[in-house]
């Protein structure tokens, strides 16, 4: 038994309230070490014959990586309190008890030695808006989606798609363009739109805000924006906006005042200035986003800055009924600010969605009092590197995805914002070396995964593009240049996600078979309503996969529609980079 590998803490993904009556507990052990793990638990105050009234519950192995096994269980404590420890039995039958005070050879008699989950409070339970679970998102970079009103074109606007995107050029995308294309999005099955920044700014990407209370005139006026929100709502689509609160733009009035008045500026405390006079080179002597001098960092700890930004957060929800915010560079803004931000936003619209842009482990922001989700870049990393770029092997892929799934509580995972790419990365088609079969596997995986998927505009018709700014090309509206087969496939997946029980969010995901030699993966999605088995061949050769796990079961293949009865031993052969999905009866 490798005791060093045993890990649990009574917090985060290891011990949390899943809902108002349920606790989830998780423990990590060395892969293959334990034969059985049981939870010993009870109310700390409940005794029988003056002895602690404890119960024993077998934990389930919820995932396995090359290093670790993860064990989980669910408890509904009658009095909302829990005292607990673990009984671990290894492959040789050796038993140990693991509690807060360490390892014991017999069940400790001192209750204070055990782990404690003091009280399950509903208010402390992570909850996100229910509608998010069923949403399929679509990310729009407003300058590049559709030009619906040429009168708004800024100076030097180029003809749509007439040049490759650069950091400076403009093509005139606007709100009217989006409104005109809502049929397109509805046909695809989209139910949520994430709009990159729309407030008055200098650049084409608008991350350098000039005025947070104004819409950028190149996108339209307030009336057109309202029309866009209403049109979306009428079609059952939600809309979230990008909040760039970590920094402002160079032309933001308070920063201009600082440049003019230096130390005398009444906005001095709005920024983090090291020393005066202000310097831009070799690196700015004031805090910025990266070292970008045109993006001065805002001091969100300052009371005036805070109240200004919270006014902004409130205004767009209250006056325009937007459905939430995506928070730019969310991890570089203080937690105290985000806690207040959440209270303000949710007090106006309890169902608003708060999505942070964080590329790394985000547990500190996902405890229930800050964000509802973060952009799931770890998911993108694993999926892209396995299916598209093919730089990691099947074990590295399944290890990473298993890790992603065990990085957060289940109720957090159910709201994860699962992306494959974005306006900050190369597009999937380019990453996949223009191989459509790889993209099909990618989309299948994304759209059958736990959490809510987000498509980056144009990916669904096969648009290409390297890193920023290449990934921001004008949406291809010429049907002859769109990949219609890919569009139809994505549309079909979205429909399946909505209609087939267990395909979508409310089902548990688990890898069942991993074959490094064949480069194949089998995983299941399962809940009370359904059971699906996905078989993916990620190799460029025909592969024959043993599916004896389906022995004796009747199953329908979802894409081919044929029903098979699996005999005692069953194999299927898949084409290179192909898949099958069985709905088990
Ligand atoms: C421009 C040029 C770039 C150039 C850059 C630096 O286009 O080619 O490299 O300047 O001078 C916005 C614009 C960008 C612009 C940038 C600066 O959209 O086009 O780049 O402003 O002017 C980190 C942050 C993350 C951030 C990414 C880009 O943590 O928050 O970097 N993403 C948001 C938005 C961006 C936006 C900004 C922030 C600024 O989504 O679009 O950029 O408002 C690792 C790290 C991550 C890191 C990631 C990417 O994985 O762990 O932390 O993200 O790489 O670098």
Coordinates of C-alpha atoms and ligand atoms in Angstrom, one line a residue:
X1 CA 0.0 0.0 0.0
X2 CA 1.4 3.4 -1.0
X3 CA 0.2 5.7 1.8
X4 CA 2.1 8.6 0.3
X5 CA -0.3 8.7 -2.6
X6 CA -3.5 8.8 -0.5
X7 CA -4.9 12.3 -0.6
X8 CA -8.0 14.0 0.7
X9 CA -8.9 17.4 2.1
X10 CA -12.3 18.4 3.5
X11 CA -12.7 21.1 0.8
X12 CA -12.8 21.9 -2.9
X13 CA -13.4 18.9 -5.2
X14 CA -12.7 16.5 -2.3
X15 CA -15.6 17.4 -0.1
X16 CA -18.4 19.7 -1.2
X17 CA -22.2 20.2 -1.1
X18 CA -23.6 19.1 -4.4
X19 CA -27.1 20.4 -3.7
X20 CA -29.0 21.4 -0.6
X21 CA -29.1 17.9 0.9
X22 CA -26.2 16.1 -0.7
X23 CA -22.5 15.9 0.0
X24 CA -19.9 14.5 -2.4
X25 CA -16.7 13.0 -1.0
X26 CA -13.6 12.1 -3.1
X27 CA -10.3 10.5 -2.3
X28 CA -7.3 9.9 -4.4
X29 CA -5.1 6.8 -4.2
X30 CA -2.2 5.3 -6.3
X31 CA -3.5 3.7 -9.4
X32 CA -4.2 0.0 -9.0
X33 CA -3.2 0.0 -5.3
X34 CA -6.6 -0.3 -3.6
X35 CA -9.1 -3.0 -4.0
X36 CA -11.8 -1.2 -2.0
X37 CA -12.3 2.2 -0.4
X38 CA -15.1 2.8 2.0
X39 CA -16.4 5.9 3.7
X40 CA -16.9 5.7 7.5
X41 CA -19.3 8.4 8.4
X42 CA -21.9 9.7 10.7
X43 CA -23.3 12.7 12.5
X44 CA -20.7 13.9 15.1
X45 CA -23.4 14.1 17.8
X46 CA -25.3 10.9 17.1
X47 CA -24.6 8.0 19.4
X48 CA -26.0 4.5 20.0
X49 CA -25.3 3.0 23.5
X50 CA -22.9 5.9 24.0
X51 CA -20.9 4.9 21.0
X52 CA -20.6 6.9 17.7
X53 CA -23.3 5.8 15.3
X54 CA -21.3 5.4 12.2
X55 CA -22.2 4.0 8.8
X56 CA -20.0 2.4 6.1
X57 CA -20.4 3.2 2.4
X58 CA -18.5 1.7 -0.5
X59 CA -16.9 4.3 -2.7
X60 CA -17.0 4.0 -6.5
X61 CA -13.9 4.4 -8.7
X62 CA -14.9 7.4 -10.7
X63 CA -11.7 7.7 -12.8
X64 CA -8.3 6.3 -13.3
X65 CA -5.1 7.8 -14.7
X66 CA -1.7 6.2 -15.1
X67 CA -0.8 7.5 -11.6
X68 CA -4.0 7.7 -9.6
X69 CA -7.4 6.2 -8.9
X70 CA -10.2 8.5 -7.9
X71 CA -13.0 7.3 -5.6
X72 CA -16.2 9.1 -5.0
X73 CA -19.4 8.7 -3.0
X74 CA -22.6 10.6 -2.2
X75 CA -24.0 11.1 1.3
X76 CA -27.2 12.9 2.4
X77 CA -26.5 13.6 6.1
X78 CA -29.7 13.6 8.1
X79 CA -28.6 16.5 10.3
X80 CA -26.5 18.2 7.6
X81 CA -23.3 17.5 9.6
X82 CA -20.6 15.0 8.8
X83 CA -17.7 13.4 10.6
X84 CA -15.9 10.9 8.4
X85 CA -12.8 8.9 7.5
X86 CA -11.8 6.3 5.0
X87 CA -11.2 2.5 5.3
X88 CA -8.8 1.5 2.5
X89 CA -8.2 -2.1 1.6
X90 CA -5.3 -2.8 -0.8
X91 CA -4.9 -5.6 -3.4
X92 CA -3.2 -7.8 -0.7
X93 CA -6.0 -7.4 1.7
X94 CA -4.1 -5.0 4.0
X95 CA -6.4 -2.5 5.7
X96 CA -5.8 1.0 6.9
X97 CA -8.0 3.8 8.2
X98 CA -7.3 7.3 7.0
X99 CA -8.6 10.3 8.9
X100 CA -7.6 13.9 9.5
X101 CA -5.0 13.0 12.0
X102 CA -3.4 10.4 9.7
X103 CA -3.3 6.7 9.4
X104 CA -4.7 4.2 11.9
X105 CA -4.6 0.4 12.0
X106 CA -8.0 0.3 13.7
X107 CA -11.0 2.6 13.6
X108 CA -10.0 5.6 15.8
X109 CA -12.2 6.0 18.9
X110 CA -11.6 9.7 19.2
X111 CA -14.1 11.5 17.0
X112 CA -12.0 14.5 16.8
X113 CA -9.4 12.5 14.8
X114 CA -11.8 12.3 11.9
X115 CA -12.4 14.7 9.0
X116 CA -15.2 17.2 9.5
X117 CA -17.7 18.7 7.2
X118 CA -19.3 21.0 9.8
X119 CA -22.6 21.9 8.2
X120 CA -24.2 21.8 4.8
X121 CA -25.5 25.3 4.0
X122 CA -27.6 25.8 1.0
X123 CA -26.3 29.3 0.6
X124 CA -22.7 28.0 0.4
X125 CA -23.5 25.4 -2.2
X126 CA -22.2 26.2 -5.7
X127 CA -25.2 26.9 -8.0
X128 CA -25.3 28.2 -11.5
X129 CA -28.3 29.1 -13.6
X130 CA -30.1 25.9 -14.7
X131 CA -30.6 27.1 -18.3
X132 CA -26.9 27.1 -18.9
X133 CA -26.8 23.3 -18.7
X134 CA -28.9 23.0 -21.8
X135 CA -27.2 25.8 -23.7
X136 CA -25.1 25.4 -26.8
X137 CA -22.9 28.5 -27.1
X138 CA -21.6 30.4 -30.2
X139 CA -18.8 32.9 -29.8
X140 CA -19.0 35.9 -32.1
X141 CA -16.2 38.4 -32.7
X142 CA -18.5 41.3 -33.7
X143 CA -16.3 43.0 -36.2
X144 CA -16.1 39.8 -38.2
X145 CA -19.4 38.0 -38.2
X146 CA -21.6 40.0 -40.6
X147 CA -21.9 43.5 -41.9
X148 CA -25.6 44.4 -41.9
X149 CA -25.4 48.2 -42.1
X150 CA -22.8 49.7 -44.4
X151 CA -23.6 53.2 -43.1
X152 CA -21.8 52.3 -39.9
X153 CA -18.6 51.2 -41.5
X154 CA -15.6 52.9 -40.0
X155 CA -13.1 54.8 -42.1
X156 CA -11.1 52.5 -44.4
X157 CA -13.4 49.6 -44.0
X158 CA -12.4 46.8 -46.4
X159 CA -14.8 44.8 -48.5
X160 CA -16.0 41.8 -46.6
X161 CA -13.4 39.1 -46.6
X162 CA -11.3 40.9 -49.2
X163 CA -8.1 40.7 -47.1
X164 CA -6.6 38.6 -44.4
X165 CA -7.2 39.9 -40.9
X166 CA -4.5 42.1 -39.4
X167 CA -4.3 43.7 -35.9
X168 CA -5.6 46.9 -37.5
X169 CA -7.9 46.3 -40.4
X170 CA -11.7 46.7 -40.3
X171 CA -14.5 44.9 -42.1
X172 CA -17.6 46.5 -40.6
X173 CA -19.3 43.6 -38.8
X174 CA -22.2 44.9 -36.7
X175 CA -25.3 44.1 -34.7
X176 CA -27.6 44.3 -37.7
X177 CA -25.4 41.7 -39.4
X178 CA -25.9 39.4 -36.4
X179 CA -29.7 40.0 -36.4
X180 CA -29.8 39.2 -40.1
X181 CA -28.1 35.8 -39.4
X182 CA -30.1 34.7 -36.4
X183 CA -31.9 32.2 -38.7
X184 CA -28.6 30.7 -39.5
X185 CA -27.7 30.3 -35.8
X186 CA -31.1 28.9 -35.0
X187 CA -30.9 26.3 -37.7
X188 CA -27.6 25.2 -36.3
X189 CA -29.2 24.8 -32.9
X190 CA -27.5 27.6 -31.1
X191 CA -29.1 28.7 -27.8
X192 CA -26.5 31.1 -26.4
X193 CA -24.3 33.8 -27.9
X194 CA -21.1 35.1 -26.4
X195 CA -20.3 38.5 -27.9
X196 CA -16.7 39.7 -27.6
X197 CA -16.5 43.4 -26.5
X198 CA -19.0 45.8 -27.9
X199 CA -18.3 49.0 -25.9
X200 CA -16.7 52.1 -27.4
X201 CA -13.0 51.3 -28.0
X202 CA -10.2 52.1 -30.3
X203 CA -9.1 48.8 -31.9
X204 CA -11.0 46.2 -34.0
X205 CA -11.2 43.8 -31.1
X206 CA -12.5 46.4 -28.6
X207 CA -10.5 45.1 -25.6
X208 CA -9.2 48.6 -25.1
X209 CA -12.3 50.3 -23.8
X210 CA -12.8 54.0 -24.1
X211 CA -16.3 54.2 -22.6
X212 CA -17.9 51.3 -20.8
X213 CA -21.4 53.0 -20.9
X214 CA -21.5 53.4 -24.7
X215 CA -21.8 51.0 -27.5
X216 CA -19.1 51.3 -30.2
X217 CA -20.8 53.2 -33.0
X218 CA -19.4 50.9 -35.6
X219 CA -21.6 48.1 -34.2
X220 CA -24.8 50.1 -34.0
X221 CA -26.8 52.2 -31.5
X222 CA -28.6 51.2 -28.3
X223 CA -31.8 50.7 -30.2
X224 CA -30.2 48.1 -32.5
X225 CA -28.6 46.4 -29.6
X226 CA -31.9 46.2 -27.8
X227 CA -33.4 44.8 -31.0
X228 CA -30.7 42.2 -31.1
X229 CA -31.2 41.1 -27.5
X230 CA -35.0 40.9 -28.0
X231 CA -34.7 39.0 -31.3
X232 CA -32.4 36.5 -29.5
X233 CA -34.7 36.1 -26.6
X234 CA -37.7 35.6 -28.9
X235 CA -35.8 32.6 -30.4
X236 CA -34.8 31.2 -27.0
X237 CA -31.2 32.4 -27.3
X238 CA -29.4 34.1 -24.4
X239 CA -26.7 36.7 -24.9
X240 CA -23.6 37.4 -22.7
X241 CA -21.2 40.3 -23.1
X242 CA -17.5 40.6 -22.5
X243 CA -16.6 42.7 -19.5
X244 CA -13.0 44.0 -19.7
X245 CA -12.5 45.2 -16.2
X246 CA -8.9 44.2 -15.6
X247 CA -7.7 47.1 -17.7
X248 CA -9.1 50.0 -19.7
X249 CA -8.0 51.4 -23.1
X250 CA -5.5 54.2 -23.6
X251 CA -8.3 56.6 -24.5
X252 CA -10.4 55.9 -21.4
X253 CA -11.0 59.4 -20.0
X254 CA -9.5 58.8 -16.5
X255 CA -6.3 57.5 -18.1
X256 CA -6.1 60.5 -20.4
X257 CA -6.6 62.7 -17.3
X258 CA -3.7 60.9 -15.7
X259 CA -1.5 61.5 -18.7
X260 CA -2.4 65.2 -18.8
X261 CA -2.3 65.9 -15.0
X262 CA 0.2 63.4 -13.8
X263 CA 0.5 63.2 -10.0
X264 CA -2.2 65.9 -9.7
X265 CA -4.8 63.8 -11.6
X266 CA -7.9 63.0 -9.6
X267 CA -7.7 59.6 -11.1
X268 CA -4.2 58.8 -9.8
X269 CA -5.5 56.1 -7.6
X270 CA -7.5 54.5 -10.4
X271 CA -4.3 53.0 -11.7
X272 CA -1.1 51.4 -10.4
X273 CA 1.5 54.0 -11.1
X274 CA 5.0 53.2 -9.9
X275 CA 6.4 56.7 -10.3
X276 CA 5.9 59.9 -12.2
X277 CA 6.3 61.0 -14.9
X278 CA 4.5 58.3 -16.8
X279 CA 6.8 56.3 -19.1
X280 CA 5.8 53.9 -21.8
X281 CA 9.2 52.4 -22.7
X282 CA 11.1 50.1 -22.4
X283 CA 8.1 48.8 -20.4
X284 CA 5.4 51.0 -18.9
X285 CA 6.0 52.2 -15.4
X286 CA 2.4 51.6 -14.5
X287 CA 0.6 48.3 -14.3
X288 CA -0.8 47.0 -17.6
X289 CA -2.3 43.9 -19.2
X290 CA 0.9 42.1 -20.1
X291 CA 3.3 44.9 -21.0
X292 CA 0.7 46.5 -23.4
X293 CA 1.0 50.2 -22.6
X294 CA -2.3 50.9 -24.2
X295 CA -4.1 48.7 -21.7
X296 CA -3.5 50.3 -18.2
X297 CA -4.6 48.0 -15.4
X298 CA -7.4 49.3 -13.3
X299 CA -7.2 49.4 -9.5
X300 CA -10.3 47.5 -8.7
X301 CA -9.5 47.8 -5.0
X302 CA -10.1 51.5 -5.3
X303 CA -13.6 52.4 -4.1
X304 CA -14.3 54.8 -7.1
X305 CA -13.1 52.3 -9.7
X306 CA -15.1 49.6 -8.0
X307 CA -18.3 51.6 -7.9
X308 CA -17.8 52.7 -11.5
X309 CA -17.3 49.2 -12.8
X310 CA -20.2 47.8 -10.7
X311 CA -22.4 50.5 -12.2
X312 CA -21.4 49.2 -15.6
X313 CA -22.1 45.6 -14.7
X314 CA -25.5 46.6 -13.4
X315 CA -26.4 48.9 -16.2
X316 CA -26.2 46.5 -19.1
X317 CA -28.1 43.8 -17.3
X318 CA -30.8 46.2 -16.0
X319 CA -31.3 48.3 -19.1
X320 CA -30.7 45.8 -21.9
X321 CA -31.6 42.5 -20.2
X322 CA -28.4 40.7 -21.2
X323 CA -28.0 37.2 -19.7
X324 CA -24.6 37.4 -18.2
X325 CA -21.0 38.4 -18.5
X326 CA -17.8 36.9 -19.7
X327 CA -15.0 38.4 -17.6
X328 CA -11.8 39.2 -19.4
X329 CA -8.4 38.3 -17.7
X330 CA -10.6 37.4 -14.7
X331 CA -7.8 35.9 -12.7
X332 CA -5.8 39.2 -12.5
X333 CA -8.7 41.0 -10.8
X334 CA -9.1 40.7 -7.0
X335 CA -11.5 38.2 -5.5
X336 CA -13.1 40.8 -3.3
X337 CA -14.2 42.7 -6.5
X338 CA -15.7 39.6 -8.1
X339 CA -17.6 38.7 -4.9
X340 CA -19.3 42.1 -5.0
X341 CA -19.7 41.9 -8.7
X342 CA -21.7 38.6 -8.3
X343 CA -23.9 40.1 -5.6
X344 CA -24.7 43.1 -7.8
X345 CA -25.4 41.2 -11.0
X346 CA -27.4 38.4 -9.3
X347 CA -29.5 41.0 -7.3
X348 CA -30.8 42.3 -10.6
X349 CA -31.0 39.1 -12.5
X350 CA -30.6 35.9 -10.4
X351 CA -30.4 33.8 -13.6
X352 CA -27.5 35.8 -15.1
X353 CA -24.5 33.7 -16.0
X354 CA -21.0 34.7 -14.9
X355 CA -18.2 33.2 -16.9
X356 CA -14.5 33.9 -16.1
X357 CA -11.7 33.9 -18.6
X358 CA -9.1 31.8 -16.8
X359 CA -6.8 29.4 -18.6
X360 CA -5.6 27.6 -15.5
X361 CA -6.9 25.7 -12.5
X362 CA -9.7 28.0 -11.3
X363 CA -10.9 26.4 -8.1
X364 CA -10.5 29.6 -6.1
X365 CA -13.1 31.3 -8.3
X366 CA -15.6 28.4 -8.4
X367 CA -16.6 28.1 -4.8
X368 CA -20.1 29.6 -5.4
X369 CA -19.5 33.2 -4.5
X370 CA -17.7 34.4 -7.6
X371 CA -18.1 32.7 -11.0
X372 CA -20.6 30.2 -12.5
X373 CA -17.9 28.8 -14.9
X374 CA -14.6 29.5 -16.5
X375 CA -13.6 29.0 -20.2
X376 CA -12.4 25.4 -20.1
X377 CA -9.0 25.7 -21.8
X378 CA -7.6 22.6 -20.1
X379 CA -10.4 20.6 -21.9
X380 CA -9.4 22.4 -25.2
X381 CA -5.8 21.6 -24.6
X382 CA -6.4 17.8 -24.2
X383 CA -8.9 17.5 -27.1
X384 CA -6.9 19.6 -29.5
X385 CA -3.6 17.9 -28.9
X386 CA -5.1 14.4 -29.2
X387 CA -7.6 14.7 -32.0
X388 CA -6.4 17.7 -34.0
X389 CA -2.7 18.1 -33.6
X390 CA -2.0 14.5 -32.5
X391 CA 0.8 15.5 -30.3
X392 CA -0.3 13.4 -27.2
X393 CA -1.1 9.7 -27.0
X394 CA -4.2 8.1 -25.8
X395 CA -3.0 7.7 -22.3
X396 CA -1.9 11.3 -22.0
X397 CA -5.3 12.3 -23.4
X398 CA -7.4 10.2 -21.1
X399 CA -5.2 11.1 -18.1
X400 CA -5.7 14.8 -18.8
X401 CA -9.4 14.6 -19.4
X402 CA -9.8 12.5 -16.2
X403 CA -7.8 15.1 -14.4
X404 CA -10.0 17.8 -15.8
X405 CA -13.1 16.0 -14.6
X406 CA -11.6 15.5 -11.1
X407 CA -10.2 19.0 -10.8
X408 CA -13.6 20.5 -9.8
X409 CA -16.8 19.4 -8.0
X410 CA -19.4 17.7 -10.2
X411 CA -21.8 20.6 -10.0
X412 CA -19.0 22.9 -11.3
X413 CA -18.2 20.5 -14.2
X414 CA -21.8 20.5 -15.2
X415 CA -21.6 24.2 -16.1
X416 CA -18.1 24.2 -17.6
X417 CA -17.7 26.3 -20.7
X418 CA -16.1 23.8 -23.0
X419 CA -14.3 25.4 -25.9
X420 CA -12.0 24.0 -28.6
X421 CA -10.6 27.3 -29.7
X422 CA -11.4 31.0 -29.5
X423 CA -10.4 34.4 -30.8
X424 CA -7.1 34.0 -28.9
X425 CA -6.0 30.7 -30.5
X426 CA -5.6 29.1 -33.9
X427 CA -8.8 27.6 -35.4
X428 CA -9.5 23.9 -35.0
X429 CA -9.4 23.3 -38.8
X430 CA -5.9 24.7 -39.0
X431 CA -4.8 22.8 -35.9
X432 CA -6.1 19.7 -37.5
X433 CA -4.0 20.2 -40.6
X434 CA -7.3 20.7 -42.5
X435 CA -8.3 17.1 -41.9
X436 CA -12.1 17.0 -41.6
X437 CA -12.2 13.5 -40.0
X438 CA -10.2 14.8 -37.1
X439 CA -12.6 17.7 -36.7
X440 CA -15.5 15.3 -36.7
X441 CA -14.0 13.4 -33.8
X442 CA -13.3 16.7 -32.0
X443 CA -16.8 17.9 -32.3
X444 CA -18.2 14.5 -31.3
X445 CA -16.1 14.6 -28.2
X446 CA -16.9 18.2 -27.3
X447 CA -20.7 17.8 -27.9
X448 CA -21.0 14.6 -25.9
X449 CA -18.9 15.9 -23.0
X450 CA -20.1 17.1 -19.6
X451 CA -20.6 20.9 -19.4
X452 CA -21.8 23.3 -22.1
X453 CA -20.1 23.5 -25.4
X454 CA -19.2 26.7 -27.2
X455 CA -18.5 26.9 -30.9
X456 CA -16.2 29.6 -32.3
X457 CA -18.0 31.4 -35.2
X458 CA -17.1 29.8 -38.6
X459 CA -15.5 26.7 -37.3
X460 CA -18.8 24.8 -38.1
X461 CA -18.3 25.5 -41.8
X462 CA -14.6 24.7 -41.8
X463 CA -13.0 28.2 -41.6
X464 CA -9.2 28.2 -41.2
X465 CA -6.8 30.5 -39.4
X466 CA -3.7 30.5 -37.3
X467 CA -3.2 32.4 -34.1
X468 CA -4.5 35.9 -33.4
X469 CA -5.1 37.8 -35.7
X470 CA -5.5 35.1 -38.4
X471 CA -8.3 33.3 -36.4
X472 CA -10.4 36.5 -36.7
X473 CA -11.2 36.4 -40.5
X474 CA -14.6 37.5 -41.8
X475 CA -17.3 34.9 -41.5
X476 CA -17.6 33.0 -44.8
X477 CA -21.2 33.5 -46.0
X478 CA -20.7 32.2 -49.6
X479 CA -22.3 28.8 -49.3
X480 CA -20.1 27.5 -52.1
X481 CA -17.1 28.1 -49.9
X482 CA -18.7 26.7 -46.7
X483 CA -18.3 23.1 -45.8
X484 CA -21.9 22.0 -45.8
X485 CA -21.2 18.5 -44.6
X486 CA -19.4 19.7 -41.5
X487 CA -22.3 22.1 -40.8
X488 CA -24.8 19.3 -41.1
X489 CA -22.7 17.1 -38.9
X490 CA -22.4 19.7 -36.1
X491 CA -26.1 20.4 -36.4
X492 CA -26.8 16.7 -36.0
X493 CA -24.7 16.5 -32.9
X494 CA -26.3 19.5 -31.3
X495 CA -29.7 18.0 -32.0
X496 CA -28.6 14.7 -30.5
X497 CA -27.3 16.5 -27.5
X498 CA -30.8 18.1 -27.0
X499 CA -32.9 15.0 -27.8
X500 CA -31.1 11.9 -26.7
X501 CA -31.1 11.3 -23.0
X502 CA -27.5 10.9 -21.7
X503 CA -25.9 12.6 -24.8
X504 CA -26.0 16.0 -23.2
X505 CA -25.1 17.4 -19.9
X506 CA -27.1 15.5 -17.3
X507 CA -25.1 12.3 -17.7
X508 CA -22.0 11.0 -16.1
X509 CA -18.9 10.6 -18.3
X510 CA -16.5 7.8 -17.9
X511 CA -13.7 6.2 -19.9
X512 CA -14.2 2.5 -20.3
X513 CA -11.5 1.2 -22.6
X514 CA -8.3 2.8 -23.7
X515 CA -6.0 1.1 -26.2
X516 CA -2.6 2.7 -26.8
X517 CA -1.6 0.3 -29.5
X518 CA -4.8 0.8 -31.5
X519 CA -5.2 4.5 -30.5
X520 CA -8.8 3.9 -29.7
X521 CA -11.0 5.2 -26.9
X522 CA -14.3 3.9 -25.5
X523 CA -16.3 6.0 -23.1
X524 CA -19.8 6.1 -21.7
X525 CA -22.4 8.7 -20.8
X526 CA -25.0 7.4 -18.4
X527 CA -27.9 8.5 -16.3
X528 CA -31.3 7.2 -15.2
X529 CA -32.7 8.0 -18.6
X530 CA -30.1 6.5 -20.9
X531 CA -26.9 4.8 -21.5
X532 CA -24.6 5.6 -24.4
X533 CA -21.3 4.0 -25.4
X534 CA -18.9 6.0 -27.7
X535 CA -16.3 4.2 -29.6
X536 CA -13.6 6.4 -31.2
X537 CA -10.8 5.3 -33.5
X538 CA -8.2 8.1 -33.4
X539 CA -5.8 6.2 -35.6
X540 CA -5.3 6.6 -39.3
X541 CA -5.8 2.9 -39.9
X542 CA -8.8 0.5 -39.7
X543 CA -9.0 -0.8 -36.2
X544 CA -10.9 -3.7 -34.7
X545 CA -12.1 -3.0 -31.2
X546 CA -13.3 -5.6 -28.7
X547 CA -16.7 -4.6 -27.3
X548 CA -17.3 -7.5 -25.0
X549 CA -18.4 -4.9 -22.4
X550 CA -21.6 -4.8 -24.4
X551 CA -22.0 -8.6 -24.4
X552 CA -25.6 -9.8 -24.2
X553 CA -26.9 -6.2 -24.7
X554 CA -29.0 -4.8 -27.4
X555 CA -27.9 -1.5 -28.8
X556 CA -28.7 0.9 -31.6
X557 CA -26.0 2.7 -33.4
X558 CA -27.0 6.4 -33.4
X559 CA -25.4 7.5 -36.6
X560 CA -26.0 4.4 -38.8
X561 CA -29.3 3.6 -37.1
X562 CA -28.8 -0.1 -37.2
X563 CA -29.7 -2.2 -34.1
X564 CA -27.3 -4.8 -33.0
X565 CA -27.5 -7.5 -30.4
X566 CA -24.1 -8.1 -29.1
X567 CA -23.2 -11.7 -28.5
X568 CA -21.0 -12.9 -25.8
X569 CA -17.9 -11.6 -27.5
X570 CA -18.2 -8.7 -30.0
X571 CA -15.8 -6.9 -32.1
X572 CA -16.4 -3.9 -34.3
X573 CA -14.1 -2.6 -37.0
X574 CA -13.9 1.1 -37.5
X575 CA -12.6 3.1 -40.5
X576 CA -9.6 5.3 -39.9
X577 CA -10.6 8.3 -37.7
X578 CA -14.1 7.1 -37.4
X579 CA -16.5 6.4 -34.6
X580 CA -19.7 4.8 -33.5
X581 CA -22.1 5.6 -30.8
X582 CA -24.3 2.9 -29.3
X583 CA -27.5 3.6 -27.4
X584 CA -27.8 0.7 -25.0
X585 CA -31.3 -0.7 -24.4
Ligands
LIG1 C1 -2.2 41.9 -29.5 C2 -1.7 41.2 -30.8 C3 -1.0 39.9 -30.4 C4 0.2 40.2 -29.5 C5 -0.3 41.0 -28.3 C6 0.8 41.4 -27.3 O1 -2.9 40.9 -31.5 O2 -0.6 39.2 -31.5 O3 0.8 39.0 -29.0 O4 -1.0 42.2 -28.7 O5 1.2 42.7 -27.6 C7 -6.6 41.8 -26.7 C8 -6.7 41.5 -28.2 C9 -5.4 40.9 -28.7 C10 -4.3 41.8 -28.3 C11 -4.3 42.0 -26.8 C12 -3.2 43.0 -26.4 O6 -7.8 40.6 -28.5 O7 -5.5 40.8 -30.1 O8 -3.0 41.2 -28.7 O9 -5.5 42.6 -26.4 O10 -3.4 44.2 -27.0 C13 -3.4 35.5 -21.5 C14 -4.4 36.1 -20.5 C15 -5.8 36.1 -21.1 C16 -5.8 36.8 -22.5 C17 -4.7 36.1 -23.4 C18 -4.6 36.8 -24.7 O11 -4.4 35.4 -19.3 O12 -6.6 36.8 -20.3 O13 -3.4 36.1 -22.8 N1 -7.1 36.9 -23.1 C19 -8.0 38.1 -23.1 C20 -8.8 38.2 -24.3 C21 -7.9 38.7 -25.4 C22 -7.5 40.1 -25.1 C23 -7.1 40.3 -23.7 C24 -7.3 39.3 -22.8 C25 -6.7 41.6 -23.3 O14 -9.5 37.0 -24.6 O15 -8.5 38.7 -26.7 O16 -6.5 40.5 -26.0 O17 -7.9 42.4 -23.1 C26 -1.2 30.7 -21.7 C27 -1.4 31.5 -20.4 C28 -2.6 32.4 -20.4 C29 -2.6 33.3 -21.6 C30 -2.5 32.4 -22.9 C31 -2.5 33.1 -24.1 O18 -1.9 29.6 -21.7 O19 -1.5 30.6 -19.4 O20 -2.7 33.2 -19.2 O21 -3.7 34.1 -21.7 O22 -1.4 31.5 -22.8 O23 -1.4 33.9 -24.2

